[in-house]
mmCIF file of C-alpha atoms in Angstrom:
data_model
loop_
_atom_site.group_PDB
_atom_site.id
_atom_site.type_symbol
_atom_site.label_atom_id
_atom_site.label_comp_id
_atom_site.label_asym_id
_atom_site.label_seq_id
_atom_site.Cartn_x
_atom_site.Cartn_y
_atom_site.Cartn_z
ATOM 1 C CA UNK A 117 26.874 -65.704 -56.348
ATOM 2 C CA UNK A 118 27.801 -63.407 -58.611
ATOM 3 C CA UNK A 119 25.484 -65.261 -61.211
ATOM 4 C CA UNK A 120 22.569 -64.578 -58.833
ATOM 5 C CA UNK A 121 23.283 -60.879 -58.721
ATOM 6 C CA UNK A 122 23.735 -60.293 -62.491
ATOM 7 C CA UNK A 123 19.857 -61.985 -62.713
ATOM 8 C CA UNK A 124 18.399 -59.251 -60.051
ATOM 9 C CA UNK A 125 19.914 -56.452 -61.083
ATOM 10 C CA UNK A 126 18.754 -53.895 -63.409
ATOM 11 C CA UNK A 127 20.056 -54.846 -67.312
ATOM 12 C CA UNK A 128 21.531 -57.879 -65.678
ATOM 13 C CA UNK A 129 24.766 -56.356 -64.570
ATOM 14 C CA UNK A 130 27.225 -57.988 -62.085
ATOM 15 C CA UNK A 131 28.691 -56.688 -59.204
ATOM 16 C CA UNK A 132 32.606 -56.216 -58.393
ATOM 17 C CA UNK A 133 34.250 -59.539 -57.001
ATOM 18 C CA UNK A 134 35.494 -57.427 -53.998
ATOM 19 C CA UNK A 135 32.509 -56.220 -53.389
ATOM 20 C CA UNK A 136 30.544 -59.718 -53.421
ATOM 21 C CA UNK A 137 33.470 -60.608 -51.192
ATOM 22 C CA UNK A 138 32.587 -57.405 -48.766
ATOM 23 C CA UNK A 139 29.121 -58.366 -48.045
ATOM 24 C CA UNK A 140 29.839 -62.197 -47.553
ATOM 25 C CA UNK A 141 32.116 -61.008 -44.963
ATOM 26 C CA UNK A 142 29.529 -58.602 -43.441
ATOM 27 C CA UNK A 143 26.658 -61.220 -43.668
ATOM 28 C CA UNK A 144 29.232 -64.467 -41.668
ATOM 29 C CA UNK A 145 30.106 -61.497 -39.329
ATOM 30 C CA UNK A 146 26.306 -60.920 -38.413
ATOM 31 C CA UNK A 147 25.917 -64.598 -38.252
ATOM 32 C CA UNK A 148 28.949 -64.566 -36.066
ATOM 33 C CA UNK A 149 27.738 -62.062 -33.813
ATOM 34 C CA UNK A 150 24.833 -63.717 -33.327
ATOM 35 C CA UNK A 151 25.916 -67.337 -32.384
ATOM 36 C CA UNK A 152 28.834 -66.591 -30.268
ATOM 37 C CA UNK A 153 27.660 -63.772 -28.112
ATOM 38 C CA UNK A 154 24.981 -63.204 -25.616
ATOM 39 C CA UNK A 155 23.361 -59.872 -24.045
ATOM 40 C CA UNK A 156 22.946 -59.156 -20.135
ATOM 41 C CA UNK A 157 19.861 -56.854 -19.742
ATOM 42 C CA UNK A 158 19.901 -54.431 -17.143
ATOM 43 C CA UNK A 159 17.456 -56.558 -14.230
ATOM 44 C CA UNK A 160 19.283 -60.089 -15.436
ATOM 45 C CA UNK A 161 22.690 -62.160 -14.472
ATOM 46 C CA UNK A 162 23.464 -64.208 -16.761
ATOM 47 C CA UNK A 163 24.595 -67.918 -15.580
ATOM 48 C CA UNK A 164 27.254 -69.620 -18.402
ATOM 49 C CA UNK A 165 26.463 -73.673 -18.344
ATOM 50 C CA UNK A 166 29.112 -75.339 -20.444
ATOM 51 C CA UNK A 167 28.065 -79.033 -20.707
ATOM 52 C CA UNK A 168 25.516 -78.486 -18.390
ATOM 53 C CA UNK A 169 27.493 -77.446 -15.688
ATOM 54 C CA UNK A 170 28.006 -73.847 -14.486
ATOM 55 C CA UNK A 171 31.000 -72.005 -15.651
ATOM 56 C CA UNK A 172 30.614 -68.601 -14.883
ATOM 57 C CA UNK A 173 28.627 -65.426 -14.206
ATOM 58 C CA UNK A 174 27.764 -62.550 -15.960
ATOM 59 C CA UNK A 175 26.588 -59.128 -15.075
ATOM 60 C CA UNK A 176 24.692 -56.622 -17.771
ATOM 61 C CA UNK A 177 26.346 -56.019 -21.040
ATOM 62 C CA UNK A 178 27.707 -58.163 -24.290
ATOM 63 C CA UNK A 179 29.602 -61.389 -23.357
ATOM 64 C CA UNK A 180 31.279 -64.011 -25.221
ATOM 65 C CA UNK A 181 29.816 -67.725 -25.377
ATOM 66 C CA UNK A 182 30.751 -70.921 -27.363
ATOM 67 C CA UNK A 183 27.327 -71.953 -29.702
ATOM 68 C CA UNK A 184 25.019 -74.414 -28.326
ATOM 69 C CA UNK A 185 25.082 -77.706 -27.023
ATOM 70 C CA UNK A 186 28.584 -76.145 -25.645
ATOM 71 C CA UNK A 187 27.296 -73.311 -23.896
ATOM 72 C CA UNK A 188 24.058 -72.869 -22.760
ATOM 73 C CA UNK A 189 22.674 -69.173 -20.976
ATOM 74 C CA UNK A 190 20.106 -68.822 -18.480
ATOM 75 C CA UNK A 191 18.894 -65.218 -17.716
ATOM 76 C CA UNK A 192 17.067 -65.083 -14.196
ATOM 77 C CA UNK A 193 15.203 -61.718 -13.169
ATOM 78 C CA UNK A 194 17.734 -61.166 -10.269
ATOM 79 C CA UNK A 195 16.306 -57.543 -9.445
ATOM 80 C CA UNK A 196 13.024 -57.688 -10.020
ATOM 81 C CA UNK A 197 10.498 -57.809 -6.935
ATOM 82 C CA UNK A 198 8.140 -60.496 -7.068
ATOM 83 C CA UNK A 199 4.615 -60.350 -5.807
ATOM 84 C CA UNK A 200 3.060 -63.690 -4.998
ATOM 85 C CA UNK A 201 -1.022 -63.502 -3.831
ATOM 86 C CA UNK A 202 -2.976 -66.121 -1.058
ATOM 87 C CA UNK A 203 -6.533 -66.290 -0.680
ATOM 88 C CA UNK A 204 -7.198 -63.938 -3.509
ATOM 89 C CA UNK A 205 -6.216 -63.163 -7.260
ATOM 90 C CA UNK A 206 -6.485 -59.653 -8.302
ATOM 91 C CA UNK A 207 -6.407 -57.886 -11.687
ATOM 92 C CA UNK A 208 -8.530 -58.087 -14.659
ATOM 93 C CA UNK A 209 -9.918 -55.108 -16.480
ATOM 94 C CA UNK A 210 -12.339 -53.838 -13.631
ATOM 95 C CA UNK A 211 -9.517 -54.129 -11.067
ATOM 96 C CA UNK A 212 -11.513 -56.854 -9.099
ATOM 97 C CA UNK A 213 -10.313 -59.158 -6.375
ATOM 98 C CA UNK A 214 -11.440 -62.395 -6.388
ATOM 99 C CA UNK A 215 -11.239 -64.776 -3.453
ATOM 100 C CA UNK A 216 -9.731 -68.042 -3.473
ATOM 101 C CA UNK A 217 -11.349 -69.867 -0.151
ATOM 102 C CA UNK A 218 -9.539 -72.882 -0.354
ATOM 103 C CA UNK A 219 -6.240 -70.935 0.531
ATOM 104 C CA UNK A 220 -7.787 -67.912 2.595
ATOM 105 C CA UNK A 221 -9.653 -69.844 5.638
ATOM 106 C CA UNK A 222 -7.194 -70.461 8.381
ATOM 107 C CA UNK A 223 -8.256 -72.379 11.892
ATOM 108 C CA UNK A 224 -6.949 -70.346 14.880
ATOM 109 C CA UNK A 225 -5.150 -71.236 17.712
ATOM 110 C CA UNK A 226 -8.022 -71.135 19.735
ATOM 111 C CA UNK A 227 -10.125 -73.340 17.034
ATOM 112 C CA UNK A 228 -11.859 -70.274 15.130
ATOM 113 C CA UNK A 229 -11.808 -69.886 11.667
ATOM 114 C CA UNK A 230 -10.413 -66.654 10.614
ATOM 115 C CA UNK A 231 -10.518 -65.451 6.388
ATOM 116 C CA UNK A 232 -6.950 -64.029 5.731
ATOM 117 C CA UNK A 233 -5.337 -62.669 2.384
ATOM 118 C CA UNK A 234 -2.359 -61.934 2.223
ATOM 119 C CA UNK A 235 0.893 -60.916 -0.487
ATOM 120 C CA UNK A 236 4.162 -62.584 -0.260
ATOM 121 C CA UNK A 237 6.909 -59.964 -2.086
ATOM 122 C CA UNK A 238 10.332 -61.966 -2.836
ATOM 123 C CA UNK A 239 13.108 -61.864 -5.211
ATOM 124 C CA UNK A 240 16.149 -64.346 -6.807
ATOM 125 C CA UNK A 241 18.822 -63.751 -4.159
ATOM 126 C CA UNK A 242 21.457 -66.291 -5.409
ATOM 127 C CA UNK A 243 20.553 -66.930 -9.162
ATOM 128 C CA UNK A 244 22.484 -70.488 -9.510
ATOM 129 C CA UNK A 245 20.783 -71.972 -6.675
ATOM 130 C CA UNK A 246 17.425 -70.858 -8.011
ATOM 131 C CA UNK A 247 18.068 -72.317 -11.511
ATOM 132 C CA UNK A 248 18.906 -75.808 -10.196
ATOM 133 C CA UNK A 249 17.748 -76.308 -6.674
ATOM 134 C CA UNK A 250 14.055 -76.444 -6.943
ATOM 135 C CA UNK A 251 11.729 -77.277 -10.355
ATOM 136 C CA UNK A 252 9.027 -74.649 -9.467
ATOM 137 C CA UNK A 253 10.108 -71.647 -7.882
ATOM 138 C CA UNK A 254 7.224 -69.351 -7.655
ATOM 139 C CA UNK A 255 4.866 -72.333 -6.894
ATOM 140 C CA UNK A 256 7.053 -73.346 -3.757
ATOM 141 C CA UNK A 257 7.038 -70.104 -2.665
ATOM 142 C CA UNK A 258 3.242 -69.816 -2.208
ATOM 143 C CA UNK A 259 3.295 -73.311 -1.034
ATOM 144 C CA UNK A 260 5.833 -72.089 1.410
ATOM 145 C CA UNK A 261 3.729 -69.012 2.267
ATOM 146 C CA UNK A 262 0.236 -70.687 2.901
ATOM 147 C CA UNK A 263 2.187 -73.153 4.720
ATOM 148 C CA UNK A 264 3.955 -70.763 7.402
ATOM 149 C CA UNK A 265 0.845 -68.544 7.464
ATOM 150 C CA UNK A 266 -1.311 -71.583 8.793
ATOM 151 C CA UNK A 267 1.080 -72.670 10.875
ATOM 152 C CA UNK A 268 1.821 -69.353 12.912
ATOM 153 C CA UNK A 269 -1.778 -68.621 12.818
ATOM 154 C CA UNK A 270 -2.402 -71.919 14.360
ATOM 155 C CA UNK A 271 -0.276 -70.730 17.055
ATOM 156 C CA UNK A 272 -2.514 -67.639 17.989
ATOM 157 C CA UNK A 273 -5.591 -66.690 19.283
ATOM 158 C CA UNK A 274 -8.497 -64.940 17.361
ATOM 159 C CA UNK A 275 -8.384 -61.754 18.949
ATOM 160 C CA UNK A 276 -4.975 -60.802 18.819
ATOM 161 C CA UNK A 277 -5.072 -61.938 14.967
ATOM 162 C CA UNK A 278 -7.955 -59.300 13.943
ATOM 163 C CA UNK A 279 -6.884 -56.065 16.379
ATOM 164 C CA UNK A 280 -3.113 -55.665 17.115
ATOM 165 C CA UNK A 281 -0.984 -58.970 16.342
ATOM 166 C CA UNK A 282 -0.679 -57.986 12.339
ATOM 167 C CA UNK A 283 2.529 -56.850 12.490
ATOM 168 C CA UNK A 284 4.075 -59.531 14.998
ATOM 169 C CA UNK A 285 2.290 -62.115 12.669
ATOM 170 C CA UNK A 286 3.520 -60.593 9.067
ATOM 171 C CA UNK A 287 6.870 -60.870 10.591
ATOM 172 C CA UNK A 288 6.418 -64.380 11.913
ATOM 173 C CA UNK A 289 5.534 -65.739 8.534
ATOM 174 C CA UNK A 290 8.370 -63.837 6.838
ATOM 175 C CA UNK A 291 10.830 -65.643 9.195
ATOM 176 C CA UNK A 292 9.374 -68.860 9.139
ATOM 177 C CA UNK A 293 9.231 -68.371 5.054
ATOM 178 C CA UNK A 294 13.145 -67.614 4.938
ATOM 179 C CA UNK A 295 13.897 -70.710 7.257
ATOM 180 C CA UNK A 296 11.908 -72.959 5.398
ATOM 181 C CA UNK A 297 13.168 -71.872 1.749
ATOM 182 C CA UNK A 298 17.083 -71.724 3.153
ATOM 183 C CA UNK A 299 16.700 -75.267 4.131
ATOM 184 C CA UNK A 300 15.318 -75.828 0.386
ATOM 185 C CA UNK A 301 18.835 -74.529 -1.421
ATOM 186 C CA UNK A 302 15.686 -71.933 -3.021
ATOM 187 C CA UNK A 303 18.035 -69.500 -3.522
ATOM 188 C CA UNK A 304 15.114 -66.670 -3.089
ATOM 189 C CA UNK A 305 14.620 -63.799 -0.626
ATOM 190 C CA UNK A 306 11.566 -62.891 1.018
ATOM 191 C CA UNK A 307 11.441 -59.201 1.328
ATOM 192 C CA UNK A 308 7.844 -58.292 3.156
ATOM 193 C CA UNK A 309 4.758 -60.336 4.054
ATOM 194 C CA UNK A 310 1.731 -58.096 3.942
ATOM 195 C CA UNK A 311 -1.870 -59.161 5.345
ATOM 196 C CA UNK A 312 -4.394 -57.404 3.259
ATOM 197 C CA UNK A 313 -7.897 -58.652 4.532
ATOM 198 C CA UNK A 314 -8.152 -60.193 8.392
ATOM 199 C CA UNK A 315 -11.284 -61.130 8.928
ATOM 200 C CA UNK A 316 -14.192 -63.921 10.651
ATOM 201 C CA UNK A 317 -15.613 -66.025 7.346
ATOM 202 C CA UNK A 318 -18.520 -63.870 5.461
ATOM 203 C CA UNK A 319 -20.996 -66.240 7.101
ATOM 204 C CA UNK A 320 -20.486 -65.280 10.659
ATOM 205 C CA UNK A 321 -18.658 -61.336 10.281
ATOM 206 C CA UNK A 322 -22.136 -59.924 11.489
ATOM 207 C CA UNK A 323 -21.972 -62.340 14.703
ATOM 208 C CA UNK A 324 -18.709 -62.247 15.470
ATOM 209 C CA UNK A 325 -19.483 -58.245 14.634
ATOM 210 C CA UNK A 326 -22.098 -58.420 17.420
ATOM 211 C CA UNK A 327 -20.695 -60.489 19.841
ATOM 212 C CA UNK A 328 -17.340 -57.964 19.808
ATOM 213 C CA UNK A 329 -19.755 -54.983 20.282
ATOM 214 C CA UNK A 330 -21.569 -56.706 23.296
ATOM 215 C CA UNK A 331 -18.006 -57.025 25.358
ATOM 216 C CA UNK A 332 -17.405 -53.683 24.244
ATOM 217 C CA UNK A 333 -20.300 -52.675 26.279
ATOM 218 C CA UNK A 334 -19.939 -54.865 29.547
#
């Protein structure tokens, strides 16, 4: 080492033994720091596997941990709300919504078609079984969601779907949702369904428009 040093510096002059010995030190302690701990951001818990099997739990901060293949950290997002979207994707630069059909048109109760979009907001509620209960969390969610939306609209009528049912049928999917994701060991929480567009499919609005006005009128 010190041979090294004498060739880079200026006039090819060495450096003190004790102070080749100082940054060794400094440079295994980085290393050191580095392999054997592990940092908690603020929004994360961090879940300890040793062997592959869960030791422990951490909350925000520094923690210890033995190098890999001994220990091995996940970090799940166990504060942060999650926003999952059915029959529609929106974003983009021009803030446009585009509609997914396939997910959106529902068959009623009473055998109409009906156009719904609708958000899903969740979040991790126990981290460990949401590591290692299901492969795919945010795609059984929606799966979840489309799935308990059909079925409770399935249940209704039209009418009651597009005036005043919206809140008794946000909260039916939510509960439905929560049942159905409990019985999966998902380990998630579903916070608020929220309808955003109830409506008759494009084709037949100005119909089913007209046909509304004319009982309006008897």
């Amino acid at each position: 080492s010190q041979d090294k040093f004498k060739q880079v510096m200026p006039g090819g002059a060495g450096l003190p033994g004790s102070l080749i010995f100082l940054l060794v030190v400094v440079m295994a302690a980085i290393v050191a720091f580095y392999v054997f701990t592990f940092r908690v951001n603020p929004d994360e818990l961090g879940v300890v596997m040793r062997f592959g099997k869960v030791s422990r739990k951490e909350p925000p901060g520094l923690h210890f941990r033995m190098p890999y293949p001994v220990d091995e950290v996940r970090l799940p997002k166990v504060t942060r709300q999650n926003i999952i979207e059915i029959g529609m994707r929106s974003g983009g630069a021009a803030r446009s919504v585009r509609a997914v059909l396939e997910e959106s048109l529902m068959l009623t109760g009473d055998e109409n078609i009906v156009d719904i979009n609708f958000v899903v907001f969740w979040r991790i509620n126990d981290a460990q079984k949401y590591l290692f209960n299901i492969q795919n969390p945010e795609g059984t969610v929606k799966a979840v969601a489309e799935s308990a939306m059909r079925e409770v609209i399935g249940r209704s009528n039209i009418q009651p779907i597009l005036t005043g049912a919206r809140t008794t049928t946000e909260a039916g999917v939510q509960e439905l949702m929560q049942k159905t994701l409990d019985g999966y060991g998902a380990g998630v929480l579903i916070q608020q369904v929220q309808m955003q567009k109830v409506d008759p499919p494009a084709q037949v609005i100005d119909a089913f428009r007209d046909v509304q006005a004319a009982r309006a009128d008897l």
